[in-house]
Every structure is written in structure tokens, then in C-alpha cells.
Coordinates of C-alpha atoms and ligand atoms in Angstrom, one line a residue:
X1 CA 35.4 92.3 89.1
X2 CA 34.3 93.4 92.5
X3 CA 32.3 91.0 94.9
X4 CA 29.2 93.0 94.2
X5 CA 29.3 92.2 90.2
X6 CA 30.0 88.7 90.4
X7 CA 27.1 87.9 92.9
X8 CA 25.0 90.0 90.6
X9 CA 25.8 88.1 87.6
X10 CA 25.7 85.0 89.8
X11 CA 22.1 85.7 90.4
X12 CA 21.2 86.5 86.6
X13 CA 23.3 83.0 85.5
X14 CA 21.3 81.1 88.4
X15 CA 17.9 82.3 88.0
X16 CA 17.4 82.7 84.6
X17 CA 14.2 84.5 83.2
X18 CA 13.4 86.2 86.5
X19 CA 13.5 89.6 86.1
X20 CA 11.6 91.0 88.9
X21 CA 14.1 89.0 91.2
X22 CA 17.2 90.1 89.4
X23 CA 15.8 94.1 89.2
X24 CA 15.6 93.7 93.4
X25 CA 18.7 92.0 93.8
X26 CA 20.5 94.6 91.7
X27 CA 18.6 97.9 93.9
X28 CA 20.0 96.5 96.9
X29 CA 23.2 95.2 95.8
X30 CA 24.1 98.7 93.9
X31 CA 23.0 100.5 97.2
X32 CA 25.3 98.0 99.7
X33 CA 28.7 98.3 97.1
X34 CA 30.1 101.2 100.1
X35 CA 29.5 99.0 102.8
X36 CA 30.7 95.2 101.2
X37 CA 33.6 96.9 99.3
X38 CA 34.6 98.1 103.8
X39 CA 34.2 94.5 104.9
X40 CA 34.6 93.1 101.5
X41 CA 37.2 90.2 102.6
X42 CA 35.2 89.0 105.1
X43 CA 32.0 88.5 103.4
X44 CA 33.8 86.6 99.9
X45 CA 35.3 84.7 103.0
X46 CA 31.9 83.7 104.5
X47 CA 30.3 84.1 101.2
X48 CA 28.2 86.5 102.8
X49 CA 26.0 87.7 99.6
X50 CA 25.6 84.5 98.4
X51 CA 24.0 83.2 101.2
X52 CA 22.1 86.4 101.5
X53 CA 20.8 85.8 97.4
X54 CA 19.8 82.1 97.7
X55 CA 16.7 81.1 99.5
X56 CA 16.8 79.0 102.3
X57 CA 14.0 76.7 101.0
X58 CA 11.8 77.2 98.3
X59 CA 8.2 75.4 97.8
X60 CA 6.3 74.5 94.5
X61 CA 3.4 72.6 94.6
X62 CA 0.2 71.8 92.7
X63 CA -3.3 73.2 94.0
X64 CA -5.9 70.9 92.8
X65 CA -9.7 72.3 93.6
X66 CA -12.8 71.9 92.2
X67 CA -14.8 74.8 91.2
X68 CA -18.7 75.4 90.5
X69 CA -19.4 73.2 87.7
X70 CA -17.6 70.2 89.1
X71 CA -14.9 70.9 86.7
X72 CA -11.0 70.3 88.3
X73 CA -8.7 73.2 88.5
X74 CA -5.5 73.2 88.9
X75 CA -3.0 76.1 90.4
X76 CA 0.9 76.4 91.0
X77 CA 1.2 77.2 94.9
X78 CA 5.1 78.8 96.1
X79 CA 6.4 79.5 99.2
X80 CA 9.9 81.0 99.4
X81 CA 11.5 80.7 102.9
X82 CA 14.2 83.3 102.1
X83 CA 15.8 83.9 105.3
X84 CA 15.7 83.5 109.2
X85 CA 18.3 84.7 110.1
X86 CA 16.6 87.3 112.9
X87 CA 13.4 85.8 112.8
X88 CA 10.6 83.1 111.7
X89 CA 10.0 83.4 108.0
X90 CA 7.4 86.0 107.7
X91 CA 5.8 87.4 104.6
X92 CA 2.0 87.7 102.4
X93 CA 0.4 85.4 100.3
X94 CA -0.1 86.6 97.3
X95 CA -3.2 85.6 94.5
X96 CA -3.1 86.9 91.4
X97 CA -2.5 85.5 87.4
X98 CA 0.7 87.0 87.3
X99 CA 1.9 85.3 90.1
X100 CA 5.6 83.1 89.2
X101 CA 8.4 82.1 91.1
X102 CA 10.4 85.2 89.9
X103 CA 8.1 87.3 91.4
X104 CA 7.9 85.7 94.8
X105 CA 11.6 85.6 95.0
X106 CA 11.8 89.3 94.4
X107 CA 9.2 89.7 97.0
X108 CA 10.5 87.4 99.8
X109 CA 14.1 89.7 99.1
X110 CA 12.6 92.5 99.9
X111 CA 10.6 91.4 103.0
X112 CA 14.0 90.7 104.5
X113 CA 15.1 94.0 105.0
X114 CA 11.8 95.0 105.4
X115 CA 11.5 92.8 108.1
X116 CA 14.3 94.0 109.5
X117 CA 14.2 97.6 109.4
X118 CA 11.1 97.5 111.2
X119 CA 13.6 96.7 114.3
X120 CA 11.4 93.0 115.2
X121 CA 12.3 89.6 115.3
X122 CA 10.9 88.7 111.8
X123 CA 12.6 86.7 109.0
X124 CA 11.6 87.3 105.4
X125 CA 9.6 85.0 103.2
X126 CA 7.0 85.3 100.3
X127 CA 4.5 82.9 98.7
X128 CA 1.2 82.6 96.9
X129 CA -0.1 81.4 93.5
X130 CA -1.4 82.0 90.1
X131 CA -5.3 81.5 91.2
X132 CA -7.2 84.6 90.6
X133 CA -10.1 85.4 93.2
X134 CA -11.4 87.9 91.2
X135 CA -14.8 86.4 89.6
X136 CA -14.9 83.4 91.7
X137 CA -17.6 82.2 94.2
X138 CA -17.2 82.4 97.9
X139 CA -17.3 78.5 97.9
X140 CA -14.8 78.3 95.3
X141 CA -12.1 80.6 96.8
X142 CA -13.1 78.2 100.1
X143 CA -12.1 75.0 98.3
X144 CA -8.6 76.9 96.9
X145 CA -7.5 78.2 100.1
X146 CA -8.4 74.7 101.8
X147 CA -6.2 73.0 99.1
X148 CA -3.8 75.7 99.2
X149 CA -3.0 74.9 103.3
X150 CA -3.3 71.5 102.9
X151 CA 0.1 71.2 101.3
X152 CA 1.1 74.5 102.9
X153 CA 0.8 73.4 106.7
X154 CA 3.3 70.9 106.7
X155 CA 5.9 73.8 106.4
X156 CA 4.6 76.7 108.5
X157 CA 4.0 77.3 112.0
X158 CA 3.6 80.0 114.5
X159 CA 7.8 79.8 115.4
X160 CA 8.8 78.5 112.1
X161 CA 6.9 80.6 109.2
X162 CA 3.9 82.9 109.6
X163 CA 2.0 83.9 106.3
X164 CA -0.2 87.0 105.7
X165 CA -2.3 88.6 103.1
X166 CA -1.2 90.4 100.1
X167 CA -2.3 91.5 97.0
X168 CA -5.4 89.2 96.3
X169 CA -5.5 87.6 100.3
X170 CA -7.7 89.5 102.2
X171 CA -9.8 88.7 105.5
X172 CA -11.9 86.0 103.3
X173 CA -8.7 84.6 102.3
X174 CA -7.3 84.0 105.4
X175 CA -10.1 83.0 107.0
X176 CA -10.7 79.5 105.0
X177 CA -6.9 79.5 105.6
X178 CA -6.5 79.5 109.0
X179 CA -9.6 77.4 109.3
X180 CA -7.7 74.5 107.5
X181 CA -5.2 74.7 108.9
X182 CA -6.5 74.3 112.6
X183 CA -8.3 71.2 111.1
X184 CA -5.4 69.6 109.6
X185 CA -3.1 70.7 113.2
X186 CA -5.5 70.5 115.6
X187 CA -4.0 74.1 116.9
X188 CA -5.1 77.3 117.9
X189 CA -1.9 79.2 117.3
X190 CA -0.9 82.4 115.6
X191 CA 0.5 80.7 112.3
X192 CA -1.2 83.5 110.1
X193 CA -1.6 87.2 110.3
X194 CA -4.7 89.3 109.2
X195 CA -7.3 87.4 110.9
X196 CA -10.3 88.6 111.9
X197 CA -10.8 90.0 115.4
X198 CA -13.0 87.1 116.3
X199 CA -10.2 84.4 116.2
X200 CA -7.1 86.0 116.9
X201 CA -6.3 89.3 114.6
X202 CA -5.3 92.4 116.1
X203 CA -6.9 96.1 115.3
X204 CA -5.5 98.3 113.0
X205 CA -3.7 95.6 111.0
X206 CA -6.4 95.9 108.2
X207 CA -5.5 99.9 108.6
X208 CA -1.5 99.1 109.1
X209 CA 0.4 99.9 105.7
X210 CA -1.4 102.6 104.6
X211 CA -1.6 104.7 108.1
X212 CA 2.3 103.7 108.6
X213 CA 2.9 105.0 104.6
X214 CA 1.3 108.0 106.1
X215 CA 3.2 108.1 108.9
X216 CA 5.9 108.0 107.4
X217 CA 5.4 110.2 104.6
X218 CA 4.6 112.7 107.0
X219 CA 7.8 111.9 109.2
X220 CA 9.6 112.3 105.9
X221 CA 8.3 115.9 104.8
X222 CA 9.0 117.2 108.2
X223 CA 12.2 116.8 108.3
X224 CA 12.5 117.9 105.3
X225 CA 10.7 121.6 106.5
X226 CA 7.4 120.2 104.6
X227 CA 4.3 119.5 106.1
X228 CA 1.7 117.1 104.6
X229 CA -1.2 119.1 105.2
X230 CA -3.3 121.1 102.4
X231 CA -0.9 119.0 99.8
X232 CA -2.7 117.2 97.0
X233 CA -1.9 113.5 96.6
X234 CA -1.8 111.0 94.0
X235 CA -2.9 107.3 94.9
X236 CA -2.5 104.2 92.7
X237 CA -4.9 101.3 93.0
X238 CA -7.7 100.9 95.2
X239 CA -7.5 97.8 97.9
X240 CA -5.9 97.6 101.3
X241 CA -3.1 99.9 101.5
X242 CA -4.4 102.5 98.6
X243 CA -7.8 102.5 100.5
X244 CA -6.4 103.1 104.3
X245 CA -3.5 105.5 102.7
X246 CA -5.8 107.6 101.1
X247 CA -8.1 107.7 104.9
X248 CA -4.9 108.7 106.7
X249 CA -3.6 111.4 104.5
X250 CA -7.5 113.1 104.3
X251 CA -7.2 112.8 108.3
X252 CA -3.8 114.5 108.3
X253 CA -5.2 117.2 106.0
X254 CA -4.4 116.3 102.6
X255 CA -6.2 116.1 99.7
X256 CA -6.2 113.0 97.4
X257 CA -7.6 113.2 94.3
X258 CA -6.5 110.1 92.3
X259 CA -6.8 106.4 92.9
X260 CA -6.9 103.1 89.9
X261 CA -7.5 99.5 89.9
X262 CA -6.6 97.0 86.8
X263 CA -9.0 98.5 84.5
X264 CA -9.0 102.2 85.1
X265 CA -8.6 105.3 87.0
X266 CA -10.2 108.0 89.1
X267 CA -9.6 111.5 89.1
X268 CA -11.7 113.4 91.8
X269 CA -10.4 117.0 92.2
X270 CA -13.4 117.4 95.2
X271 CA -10.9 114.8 97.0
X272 CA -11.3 110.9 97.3
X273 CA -14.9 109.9 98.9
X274 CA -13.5 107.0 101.1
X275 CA -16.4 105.5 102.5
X276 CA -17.9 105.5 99.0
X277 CA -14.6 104.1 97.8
X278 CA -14.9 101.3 100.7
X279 CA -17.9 100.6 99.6
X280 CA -17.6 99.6 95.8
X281 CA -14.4 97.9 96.6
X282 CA -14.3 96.7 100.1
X283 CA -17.9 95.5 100.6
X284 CA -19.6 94.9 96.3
X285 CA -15.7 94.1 95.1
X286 CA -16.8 96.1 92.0
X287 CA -15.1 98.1 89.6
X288 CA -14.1 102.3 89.9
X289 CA -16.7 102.7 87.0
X290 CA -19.6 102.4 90.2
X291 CA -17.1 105.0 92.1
X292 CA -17.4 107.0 89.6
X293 CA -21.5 106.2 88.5
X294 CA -21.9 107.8 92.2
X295 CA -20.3 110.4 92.2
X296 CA -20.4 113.9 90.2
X297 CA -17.0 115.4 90.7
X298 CA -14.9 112.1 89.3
X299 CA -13.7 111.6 86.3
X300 CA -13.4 108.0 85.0
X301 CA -10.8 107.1 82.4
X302 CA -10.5 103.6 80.8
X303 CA -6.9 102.5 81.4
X304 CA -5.1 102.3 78.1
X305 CA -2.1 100.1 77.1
X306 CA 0.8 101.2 78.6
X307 CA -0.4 104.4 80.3
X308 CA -0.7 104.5 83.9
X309 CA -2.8 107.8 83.9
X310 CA -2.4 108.4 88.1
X311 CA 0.8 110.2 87.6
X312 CA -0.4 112.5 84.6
X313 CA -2.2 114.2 86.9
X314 CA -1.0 117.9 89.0
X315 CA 0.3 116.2 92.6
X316 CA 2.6 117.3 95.5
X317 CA 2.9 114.2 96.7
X318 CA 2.7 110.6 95.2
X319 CA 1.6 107.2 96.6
X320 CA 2.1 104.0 94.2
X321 CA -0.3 101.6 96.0
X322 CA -0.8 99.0 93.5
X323 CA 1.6 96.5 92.0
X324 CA 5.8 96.2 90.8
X325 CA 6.7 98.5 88.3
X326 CA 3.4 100.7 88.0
X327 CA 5.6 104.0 87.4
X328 CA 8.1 104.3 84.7
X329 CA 10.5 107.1 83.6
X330 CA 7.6 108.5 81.9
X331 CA 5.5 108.7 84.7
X332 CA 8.5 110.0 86.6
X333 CA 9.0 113.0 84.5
X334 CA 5.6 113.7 84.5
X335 CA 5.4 114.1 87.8
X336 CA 8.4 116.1 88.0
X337 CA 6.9 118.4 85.3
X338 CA 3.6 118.4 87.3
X339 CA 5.8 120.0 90.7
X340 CA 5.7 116.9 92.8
X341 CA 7.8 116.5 95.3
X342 CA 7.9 113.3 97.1
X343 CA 7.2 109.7 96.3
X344 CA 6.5 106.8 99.2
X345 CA 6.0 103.9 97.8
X346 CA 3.2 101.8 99.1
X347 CA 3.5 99.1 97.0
X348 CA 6.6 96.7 96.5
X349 CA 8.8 98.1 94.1
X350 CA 6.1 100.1 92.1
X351 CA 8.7 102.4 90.9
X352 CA 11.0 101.2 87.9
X353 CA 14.9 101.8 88.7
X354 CA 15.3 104.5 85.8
X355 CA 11.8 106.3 87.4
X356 CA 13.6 106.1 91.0
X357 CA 17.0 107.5 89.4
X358 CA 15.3 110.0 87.7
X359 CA 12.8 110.9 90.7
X360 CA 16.1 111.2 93.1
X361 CA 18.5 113.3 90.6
X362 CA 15.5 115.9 90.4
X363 CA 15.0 116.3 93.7
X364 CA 12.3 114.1 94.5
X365 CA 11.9 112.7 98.0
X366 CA 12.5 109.5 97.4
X367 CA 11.2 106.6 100.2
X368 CA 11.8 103.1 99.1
X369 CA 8.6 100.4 99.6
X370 CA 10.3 98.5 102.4
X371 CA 10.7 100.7 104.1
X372 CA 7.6 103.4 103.7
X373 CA 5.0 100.1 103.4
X374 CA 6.5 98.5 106.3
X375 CA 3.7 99.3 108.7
X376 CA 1.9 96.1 107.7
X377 CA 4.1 93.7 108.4
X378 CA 5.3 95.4 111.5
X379 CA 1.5 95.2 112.5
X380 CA 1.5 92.1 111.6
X381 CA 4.5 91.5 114.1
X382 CA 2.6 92.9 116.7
X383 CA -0.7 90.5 115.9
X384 CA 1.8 87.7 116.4
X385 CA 2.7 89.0 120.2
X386 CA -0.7 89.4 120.9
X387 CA -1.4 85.8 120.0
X388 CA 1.7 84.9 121.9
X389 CA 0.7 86.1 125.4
X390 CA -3.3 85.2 124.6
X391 CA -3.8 89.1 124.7
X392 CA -5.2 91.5 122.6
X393 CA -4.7 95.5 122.7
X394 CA -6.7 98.4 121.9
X395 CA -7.0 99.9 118.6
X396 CA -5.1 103.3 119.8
X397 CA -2.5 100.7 121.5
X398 CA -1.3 99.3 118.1
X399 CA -1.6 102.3 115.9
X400 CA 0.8 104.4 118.8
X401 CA 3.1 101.4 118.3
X402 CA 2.8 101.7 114.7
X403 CA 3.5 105.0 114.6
X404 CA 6.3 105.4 116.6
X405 CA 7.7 102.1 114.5
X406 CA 7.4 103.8 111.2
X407 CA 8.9 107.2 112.7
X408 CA 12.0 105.1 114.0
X409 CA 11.9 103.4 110.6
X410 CA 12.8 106.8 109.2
X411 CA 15.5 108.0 111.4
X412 CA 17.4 105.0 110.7
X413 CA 17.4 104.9 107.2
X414 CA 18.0 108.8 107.3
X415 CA 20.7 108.2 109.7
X416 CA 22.5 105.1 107.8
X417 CA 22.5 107.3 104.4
X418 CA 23.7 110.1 106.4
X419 CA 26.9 107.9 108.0
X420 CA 28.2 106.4 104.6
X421 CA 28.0 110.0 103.1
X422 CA 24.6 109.6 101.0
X423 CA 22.4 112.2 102.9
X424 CA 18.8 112.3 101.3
X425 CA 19.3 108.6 99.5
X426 CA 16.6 106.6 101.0
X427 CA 17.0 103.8 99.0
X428 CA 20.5 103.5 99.9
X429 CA 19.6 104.3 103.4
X430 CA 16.7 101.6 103.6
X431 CA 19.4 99.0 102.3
X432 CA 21.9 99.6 104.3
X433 CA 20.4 99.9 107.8
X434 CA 18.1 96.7 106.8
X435 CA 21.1 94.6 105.6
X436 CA 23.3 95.4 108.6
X437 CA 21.8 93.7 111.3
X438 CA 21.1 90.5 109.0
X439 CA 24.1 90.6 108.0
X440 CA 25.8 90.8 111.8
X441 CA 22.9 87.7 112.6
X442 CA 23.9 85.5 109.9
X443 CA 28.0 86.0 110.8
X444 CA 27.1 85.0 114.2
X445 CA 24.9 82.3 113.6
X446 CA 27.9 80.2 111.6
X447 CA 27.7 79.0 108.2
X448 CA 24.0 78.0 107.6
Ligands
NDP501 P1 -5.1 94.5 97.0 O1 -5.3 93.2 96.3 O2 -6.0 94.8 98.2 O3 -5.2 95.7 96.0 C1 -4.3 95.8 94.9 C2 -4.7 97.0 94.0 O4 -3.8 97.1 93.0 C3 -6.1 96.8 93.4 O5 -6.6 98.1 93.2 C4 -5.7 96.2 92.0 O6 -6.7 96.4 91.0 C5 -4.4 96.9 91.7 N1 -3.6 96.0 90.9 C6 -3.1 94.7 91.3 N2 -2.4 94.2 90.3 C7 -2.4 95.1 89.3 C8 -1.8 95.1 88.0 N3 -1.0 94.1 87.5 N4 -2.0 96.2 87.3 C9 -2.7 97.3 87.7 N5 -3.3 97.3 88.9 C10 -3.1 96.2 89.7 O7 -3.6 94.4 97.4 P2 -2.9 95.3 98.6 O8 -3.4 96.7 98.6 O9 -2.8 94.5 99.8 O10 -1.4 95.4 97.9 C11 -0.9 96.4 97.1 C12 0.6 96.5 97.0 O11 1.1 96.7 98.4 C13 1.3 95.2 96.6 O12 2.5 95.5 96.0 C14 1.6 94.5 97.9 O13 2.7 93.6 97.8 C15 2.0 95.7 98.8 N6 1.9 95.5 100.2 C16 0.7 95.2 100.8 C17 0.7 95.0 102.2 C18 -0.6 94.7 102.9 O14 -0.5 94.8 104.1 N7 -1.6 94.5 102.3 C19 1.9 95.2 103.0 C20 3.1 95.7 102.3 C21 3.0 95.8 100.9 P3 -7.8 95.3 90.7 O15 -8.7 95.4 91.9 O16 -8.4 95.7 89.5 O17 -7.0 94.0 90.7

């Protein structure tokens, strides 16, 4: 059996009922067989992969607050420290029902070649909990975040581990975070990301992955002769990233004309209305139905089970902004049917492996999530230097570094797939330029 196989079935055997963690091992693993089977003897030597699979530390802990009625809740909290190999552990927080130790495994994978292809000294981690914000008072998400940090400090720091927001931790979020956790440490130091600009946060990182998706995207077309302007896009879901993607592709000239949350979907053929969109989500949290209450040219539809209407609809281009496997084979061939021709994924692994298989044989440009949503965590990156030297820079500053970040992010994953003869793969591309340099940090650094 190669070395590939048996660290895959390794995984499965180890980590039992943990799909999502098993489905990213297995992308990146299929993706890296060309360049372990080239060194292959050195890295069953070193036990390369194996190192490279198993987190460096993981954290479960209990989250006891107390909400409204005087009533005791109580929350799973994780933090997986995956690897620091080039970097402090860095990585979002993520706040959602759904949230288990499978899925922040397959997340804290991912950031690290994430981390790493956006060419800074970051590490990859992941960590969050089941305790849903939607529905919950202001002082209620105050007293879980304050419980949440007060176990969480004792791990984290500004050179050890430096958390950020995800799906569920916003601004609010990591607010009552950080202000914990200065009370508990007694320091002002930049041991989160996504703050607001009052107290250490950097412009554009609220903008970051959906402008660098953009970027990207657009780098993507053009060397590909295509041009992202007058193209219609598809968005998924409607928070951070869908919200800023969808600003930055009307300001490069396209037209978006979908975006979804939990409950439903939009379809606006007049184009997106994004400060009407900020509005309902960003400022009353509130569901598409007032999107679409205020507006005449959209169309609501109730999400049904199992249909993830977005992709049904005529698109050039698509943009899964939402959550892990949010477009299927079905969606896939819709899409394909419908004339679309690229896909950037915004989210983490929003596209199933038969969608992405069937996506890349037809054509499709094809740009994996860590490497097309890697804007935020770059930002993110650059939030921590401004912290660093007590600095910070001007909007136009850090979106010119962003940009020119996400362009370079391109050229090398176009260049690795191009070098071990997979010209056009993406994923394999993302993969393989991500995993080299880890890979050359960890041999140097010894066994540990
Ligand atoms: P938000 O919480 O701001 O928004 C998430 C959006 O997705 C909402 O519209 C939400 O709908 C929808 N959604 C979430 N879970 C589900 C689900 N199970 N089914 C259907 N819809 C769902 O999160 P972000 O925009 O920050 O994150 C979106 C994705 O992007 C995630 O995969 C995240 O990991 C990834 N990402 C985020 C980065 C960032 O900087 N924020 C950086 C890199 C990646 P509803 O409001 O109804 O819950």
C-alpha cells in the first residue's frame, strides 16, 4: 500500500466518526501522492504525514454561563493547535450548533496550508463551540464569550496562538473576548484578530476575504483570457465574506444576483442591493425575508430540504460563501448546465469532492477555499504586525497589501500545478505549494 493510503486509513481508524476531517485529509492527501511518492523514503522515515495529520494539541473544555432567566447553560468549547511549524497557531473561532471536534479538525487542516500559501509566518489552528448567538441577548453572548476566554487564555497569546472570528464571531464576539482576556492577563497585546479599530483592529480586515476572493477570482479569469466584468455571479450566504464579496465584484463590474442564509434565498436579477443587504444582516441581524420585504425586483424562496437553490440559478461565475459542503454534484451539474464557468470558493470546503471532480473534468475553473478565502487570514496577519510595531496603516495600505497577497497566492498555486505536470488543477496546486514549505519547516525543525 503506498504511504499516502496507509496515513489515510490511519486517519479514518484514529478519528473515527469525523467525516469532515477525514474528507479534508483525503483532498489534500490525493492532491500531494506526486510529490510524497518523489521524496516518499524520507517522509515514512521522518513520518512526515503523520506528524502533518495529528494535531499538536487539542483543547475540550466545558463553557458554563448563565443566560437571561438565571438558568445555567452549558457549551463544549475546542481549540485545535494543529501546527506551528512556520508560525504561531492562527485560526477563527467558530459559534454555531453544528460545531464538533470533527469539524474543527477539518478546519484547523486546512488553515495550515492556508496559512501558508499566503507566504506569512502563521501556523494553523481552529476552535470554537456548539453555542449559537443567533437569538441570544447582547448580555448573554457577553457572559459566553467571558466564559469562553476564561479557560481559553491560559493557552493563547500574541506569539503562541492568535484566534479570530468565523462563522458566528463577529466584531461583538471578539470584543467581550478580548476584553476578558485583558482582564484575566492584565495585557494589551494582539492575541486576537478582528478587533475593532478602537482597540487595536486594522482596516479592511472586516472587508478582507471577500475583496481578496475577488481579487483573486479576478486574477484567476485573467489569466485565463476572462475578465470579471459584465459577468453575472452567484453568491451563497449572507454574512462577512458573502456580504464584502458580493461589494467587490459590483465594484469590479459584475453583477450578483443571488445570495442565502440558513432559511432561504435571494434571487435579485436587478443585481444585489448591498447596503440594503448590510442593513438587514449587518446592523437588525434579521432574516433575507426583510431583504426581500424591501425590495421589488427579489425573489424570495423558502429553503427546502436538501436543495440549495443559489446554484439553480443562470451564473458565469460562482461564489460559495456560506458553510462545508453547501454544493453537491447536483448543484455542480446545474451549474455546468446553466454555462458557468468558474467557481472560488469563499467558504471552507463548500464544495463536496464529487461537485469539485465534476466542476474540474467539465472545465470549470476550479479555485480551492484556502487558497481563494485566504484574504482574511492574511489580513488578519497583517492586524497582527500592526499591533506588533504599535502602528496602524491606512485603509488603501492594507487592501494594496491584500491585493498583491492574493495575486501572488495565485501565481504560485498556478505555477506548483504547472511544475508537477497538472496545469489548470488548482486544488492540486493550492496543496502542493501550501504543503511544501511546511513540509521543508517541519524537516528542519527535528522531530517534534
Ligand atoms: P457568518 O457567520 O458571517 O455568515 C455565515 C453565512 O452562512 C450566513 O449567511 C449563514 O446563514 C450561512 N450559514 C452558516 N451555516 C449554515 C448552514 N449550516 N447552512 C446554511 N447556511 C449557513 O460567517 P462568515 O461569512 O465569516 O463565514 C462563512 C464561511 O467563510 C465559513 O465557511 C468560514 O469558515 C469561511 N471563512 C471566513 C473567513 C472570515 O474572515 N470571516 C475567513 C475565511 C473563511 P444564517 O445567518 O442563517 O446562519
Amino acid at each position: 500500500m503506498s504511504y499516502v493510503d496507509e496515513v489515510f486509513d490511519m486517519v479514518v481508524a484514529k478519528n473515527p466518526a469525523q467525516p469532515e476531517f477525514h474528507q479534508a485529509v483525503k483532498e489534500v492527501l490525493e492532491s500531494l501522492r506526486v510529490v510524497i511518492e518523489a521524496n516518499e523514503e524520507q517522509y515514512r522515515k521522518d513520518a512526515l504525514l503523520e506528524r502533518l495529520v495529528t494535531p499538536e494539541r487539542q483543547l475540550l473544555f466545558r463553557v458554563p454561563w448563565v443566560d437571561d432567566k438565571g438558568q445555567v447553560q452549558v457549551n463544549n468549547g475546542f481549540r485545535v493547535q494543529f501546527n506551528s511549524a512556520i508560525g504561531p497557531y492562527k485560526g477563527g473561532l467558530r459559534l454555531h450548533p453544528s460545531v464538533n471536534l470533527g469539524i474543527i479538525k477539518f478546519l484547523g487542516f486546512e488553515q495550515i496550508f492556508k496559512n501558508s500559501l499566503t507566504g506569512l509566518p502563521i501556523g494553523g489552528g481552529k476552535g470554537g463551540s456548539d453555542f449559537d448567538p443567533k437569538g441570544k441577548s447582547d448580555r448573554e453572548v457577553m457572559a459566553f464569550c467571558q466564559s469562553f476566554i476564561t479557560e481559553l487564555h491560559k493557552y493563547i497569546g500574541a506569539d503562541t496562538d492568535v484566534p479570530a472570528g468565523d462563522i458566528g464571531t463577529g466584531g461583538r464576539e471578539i470584543g467581550f473576548m478580548y476584553g476578558q482576556y485583558k482582564r484575566l492577563t492584565g495585557l494589551y497585546e494582539g492575541v486576537l484578530t478582528g478587533k475593532g479599530l478602537t482597540y487595536g483592529g486594522s482596516l479592511a480586515r472586516t472587508e478582507a476575504t471577500g475583496y481578496g476572493l475577488l481579487y483573486l477570482t479576478e486574477e484567476m479569469l485573467k489569466c485565463n483570457g476572462k475578465d470579471i466584468a459584465g459577468k453575472t455571479v452567484a453568491i451563497s450566504g449572507s454574512g462577512n465574506v458573502a456580504i464584502y464579496a458580493a461589494q467587490k465584484a459590483q465594484q469590479l463590474g459584475a453583477k450578483v444576483v443571488t445570495v442565502s442564509d440558513s432559511t432561504g434565498w435571494i434571487y435579485d436579477p436587478e443585481g444585489i442591493d448591498v447596503a440594503l443587504l448590510k442593513e438587514v444582516k449587518e446592523v437588525k441581524r434579521a432574516r433575507l425575508t426583510e431583504y426581500a420585504a424591501a425590495r421589488k425586483s427579489a425573489e424570495y424562496h423558502e429553503k427546502k430540504n436538501g436543495e440549495h437553490g443559489v446554484w439553480t440559478v443562470k451564473c458565469d461565475v460562482a461564489l460559495p460563501c456560506a458553510t462545508q459542503n453547501e454544493l453537491d454534484l447536483e448543484d455542480a451539474k446545474a451549474l455546468v448546465a446553466n454555462g458557468c464557468f468558474a467557481v472560488a470558493e469563499g467558504a471552507n470546503m463548500p464544495t463536496t469532492m464529487e461537485a469539485t471532480e465534476y466542476l474540474q473534468k467539465n472545465g470549470v475553473l476550479f479555485c480551492p477555499g484556502k487558497a481563494a478565502n485566504a484574504g482574511g487570514v492574511a489580513t488578519s496577519a497583517l492586524e497582527m504586525s500592526q499591533n506588533s510595531e504599535r502602528l496602524s496603516w491606512t485603509f488603501e495600505e492594507v487592501d494594496s497589501k491584500l491585493k498583491t497577497i492574493m495575486v501572488n497566492i495565485f501565481h504560485n498555486l498556478d505555477d506548483a500545478a504547472k511544475k508537477y505536470g497538472m496545469a489548470g488543477n488548482y486544488v492540486a496546486g493550492a496543496n502542493i505549494a501550501g504543503f511544501l514549505k511546511v513540509a521543508e519547516a517541519m524537516t528542519a525543525q527535528g522531530i517534534v
